PDB file of C-alpha atoms in Angstrom:
ATOM      1  CA  UNK U 338     100.891 107.007  89.210  1.00 88.00           C
ATOM      2  CA  UNK U 339     102.112 110.103  91.051  1.00 88.00           C
ATOM      3  CA  UNK U 340     105.110 110.382  88.753  1.00 89.00           C
ATOM      4  CA  UNK U 341     102.826 110.197  85.708  1.00 91.00           C
ATOM      5  CA  UNK U 342     100.608 112.944  87.129  1.00 88.00           C
ATOM      6  CA  UNK U 343     103.524 115.206  87.948  1.00 90.00           C
ATOM      7  CA  UNK U 344     105.138 114.634  84.550  1.00 90.00           C
ATOM      8  CA  UNK U 345     101.937 115.793  82.863  1.00 93.00           C
ATOM      9  CA  UNK U 346     101.073 118.553  85.364  1.00 92.00           C
ATOM     10  CA  UNK U 347     104.140 119.539  87.415  1.00 89.00           C
ATOM     11  CA  UNK U 348     102.260 122.259  89.311  1.00 90.00           C
ATOM     12  CA  UNK U 349      99.627 119.941  90.802  1.00 90.00           C
ATOM     13  CA  UNK U 350      99.311 120.000  94.575  1.00 94.00           C
ATOM     14  CA  UNK U 351      99.798 116.286  95.207  1.00 95.00           C
ATOM     15  CA  UNK U 352      99.544 114.658  98.631  1.00 96.00           C
ATOM     16  CA  UNK U 353     100.607 111.118  99.495  1.00 96.00           C
ATOM     17  CA  UNK U 354      98.097 108.998 101.429  1.00 96.00           C
ATOM     18  CA  UNK U 355      99.612 106.547 103.867  1.00 96.00           C
ATOM     19  CA  UNK U 356      99.054 104.692 107.125  1.00 96.00           C
ATOM     20  CA  UNK U 357     102.703 105.218 108.094  1.00 98.00           C
ATOM     21  CA  UNK U 358     103.966 108.719 108.810  1.00 98.00           C
ATOM     22  CA  UNK U 359     107.662 108.038 108.283  1.00 98.00           C
ATOM     23  CA  UNK U 360     107.048 106.424 104.889  1.00 97.00           C
ATOM     24  CA  UNK U 361     104.699 109.221 103.835  1.00 98.00           C
ATOM     25  CA  UNK U 362     107.133 111.960 104.802  1.00 98.00           C
ATOM     26  CA  UNK U 363     110.017 110.226 103.044  1.00 98.00           C
ATOM     27  CA  UNK U 364     108.003 109.831  99.827  1.00 97.00           C
ATOM     28  CA  UNK U 365     106.684 113.393 100.023  1.00 97.00           C
ATOM     29  CA  UNK U 366     110.227 114.714 100.404  1.00 97.00           C
ATOM     30  CA  UNK U 367     111.696 112.440  97.731  1.00 96.00           C
ATOM     31  CA  UNK U 368     109.024 113.329  95.177  1.00 94.00           C
ATOM     32  CA  UNK U 369     108.690 116.967  96.256  1.00 94.00           C
ATOM     33  CA  UNK U 370     104.970 116.590  96.993  1.00 96.00           C
ATOM     34  CA  UNK U 371     102.805 119.233  98.621  1.00 97.00           C
ATOM     35  CA  UNK U 372     102.061 117.084 101.660  1.00 98.00           C
ATOM     36  CA  UNK U 373     100.639 114.002 103.291  1.00 98.00           C
ATOM     37  CA  UNK U 374      97.144 112.756 104.052  1.00 98.00           C
ATOM     38  CA  UNK U 375      96.513 110.504 107.023  1.00 98.00           C
ATOM     39  CA  UNK U 376      93.747 109.321 109.298  1.00 97.00           C
ATOM     40  CA  UNK U 377      93.460 111.489 112.379  1.00 96.00           C
ATOM     41  CA  UNK U 378      94.207 108.593 114.720  1.00 96.00           C
ATOM     42  CA  UNK U 379      97.348 107.552 112.833  1.00 97.00           C
ATOM     43  CA  UNK U 380      99.347 110.761 113.290  1.00 98.00           C
ATOM     44  CA  UNK U 381     100.457 112.746 116.318  1.00 98.00           C
ATOM     45  CA  UNK U 382     100.856 116.469 116.858  1.00 98.00           C
ATOM     46  CA  UNK U 383     104.635 115.938 116.906  1.00 98.00           C
ATOM     47  CA  UNK U 384     104.479 114.251 113.511  1.00 98.00           C
ATOM     48  CA  UNK U 385     102.401 117.106 112.081  1.00 98.00           C
ATOM     49  CA  UNK U 386     105.055 119.477 113.405  1.00 98.00           C
ATOM     50  CA  UNK U 387     107.778 117.354 111.758  1.00 98.00           C
ATOM     51  CA  UNK U 388     105.935 117.479 108.435  1.00 98.00           C
ATOM     52  CA  UNK U 389     105.681 121.255 108.716  1.00 98.00           C
ATOM     53  CA  UNK U 390     109.422 121.428 109.489  1.00 98.00           C
ATOM     54  CA  UNK U 391     109.894 119.674 106.129  1.00 98.00           C
ATOM     55  CA  UNK U 392     107.647 122.238 104.398  1.00 98.00           C
ATOM     56  CA  UNK U 393     104.864 119.692 103.903  1.00 98.00           C
ATOM     57  CA  UNK U 394     101.187 120.259 104.515  1.00 98.00           C
ATOM     58  CA  UNK U 395      99.091 117.757 106.439  1.00 98.00           C
ATOM     59  CA  UNK U 396      95.499 116.752 105.770  1.00 98.00           C
ATOM     60  CA  UNK U 397      93.636 114.752 108.417  1.00 97.00           C
ATOM     61  CA  UNK U 398      90.547 112.715 107.633  1.00 96.00           C
ATOM     62  CA  UNK U 399      88.248 110.262 109.376  1.00 95.00           C
ATOM     63  CA  UNK U 400      87.249 112.965 111.828  1.00 94.00           C
ATOM     64  CA  UNK U 401      83.698 111.861 112.549  1.00 90.00           C
ATOM     65  CA  UNK U 402      82.798 113.131 115.999  1.00 80.00           C
ATOM     66  CA  UNK U 403      82.980 116.419 117.873  1.00 87.00           C
ATOM     67  CA  UNK U 404      85.760 115.238 120.197  1.00 87.00           C
ATOM     68  CA  UNK U 405      87.764 114.173 117.131  1.00 89.00           C
ATOM     69  CA  UNK U 406      87.366 117.687 115.712  1.00 89.00           C
ATOM     70  CA  UNK U 407      89.074 119.045 118.807  1.00 91.00           C
ATOM     71  CA  UNK U 408      91.813 116.377 118.682  1.00 94.00           C
ATOM     72  CA  UNK U 409      92.457 117.226 115.043  1.00 93.00           C
ATOM     73  CA  UNK U 410      92.563 120.983 115.644  1.00 93.00           C
ATOM     74  CA  UNK U 411      95.045 120.505 118.480  1.00 93.00           C
ATOM     75  CA  UNK U 412      97.405 118.673 116.106  1.00 96.00           C
ATOM     76  CA  UNK U 413      97.561 121.842 113.970  1.00 95.00           C
ATOM     77  CA  UNK U 414      97.096 120.317 110.503  1.00 97.00           C
ATOM     78  CA  UNK U 415      96.573 122.380 107.379  1.00 97.00           C
ATOM     79  CA  UNK U 416      93.317 120.647 106.434  1.00 96.00           C
ATOM     80  CA  UNK U 417      90.677 118.691 108.320  1.00 94.00           C
ATOM     81  CA  UNK U 418      88.078 116.539 106.599  1.00 93.00           C
ATOM     82  CA  UNK U 419      85.230 116.145 109.084  1.00 89.00           C
ATOM     83  CA  UNK U 420      81.698 114.808 109.310  1.00 86.00           C
ATOM     84  CA  UNK U 421      80.853 117.487 111.911  1.00 83.00           C
ATOM     85  CA  UNK U 422      81.562 120.644 109.935  1.00 80.00           C
ATOM     86  CA  UNK U 423      79.239 122.952 111.885  1.00 82.00           C
ATOM     87  CA  UNK U 424      80.910 121.924 115.136  1.00 85.00           C
ATOM     88  CA  UNK U 425      84.394 122.292 113.642  1.00 83.00           C
ATOM     89  CA  UNK U 426      83.641 125.825 112.497  1.00 81.00           C
ATOM     90  CA  UNK U 427      82.104 126.657 115.869  1.00 79.00           C
ATOM     91  CA  UNK U 428      85.097 125.536 117.938  1.00 86.00           C
ATOM     92  CA  UNK U 429      87.946 126.233 115.521  1.00 81.00           C
ATOM     93  CA  UNK U 430      88.836 129.741 116.688  1.00 78.00           C
ATOM     94  CA  UNK U 431      88.609 128.759 120.352  1.00 79.00           C
ATOM     95  CA  UNK U 432      91.110 125.907 119.988  1.00 71.00           C
ATOM     96  CA  UNK U 433      93.477 127.600 117.548  1.00 66.00           C
ATOM     97  CA  UNK U 434      94.459 130.274 120.111  1.00 55.00           C
TER      98      UNK U 434
END
C-alpha cells in the first residue's frame, strides 16, 4: 500500500506504524519514508534518538494521561498525539529545556 501511495504521490510525508522499533526503522530507511509512528510505551528515548540519527521523524501516540505527556516529551519525539492537550501545552516548554 505504501509503495502504491508513493508511486502516485512521491512527495507525501509517509510514516510507518509498527509495534517493533527495529522493523519500523528498517522499513522507513528502505522505503525512504518520513518517519515512524509508535505507541509511547513501545519506544525508548534512545530509540527516538536512533531514528533521528537516521533522519527519521517520530510520532508518539496513546499518550492519555498527564504523566504520559511528560514521558513522551522527555523522549524528544517530533510529534505527540495526546488526550491531554491543555496539559501538554502547559508543560511542554518546561520539559523541553
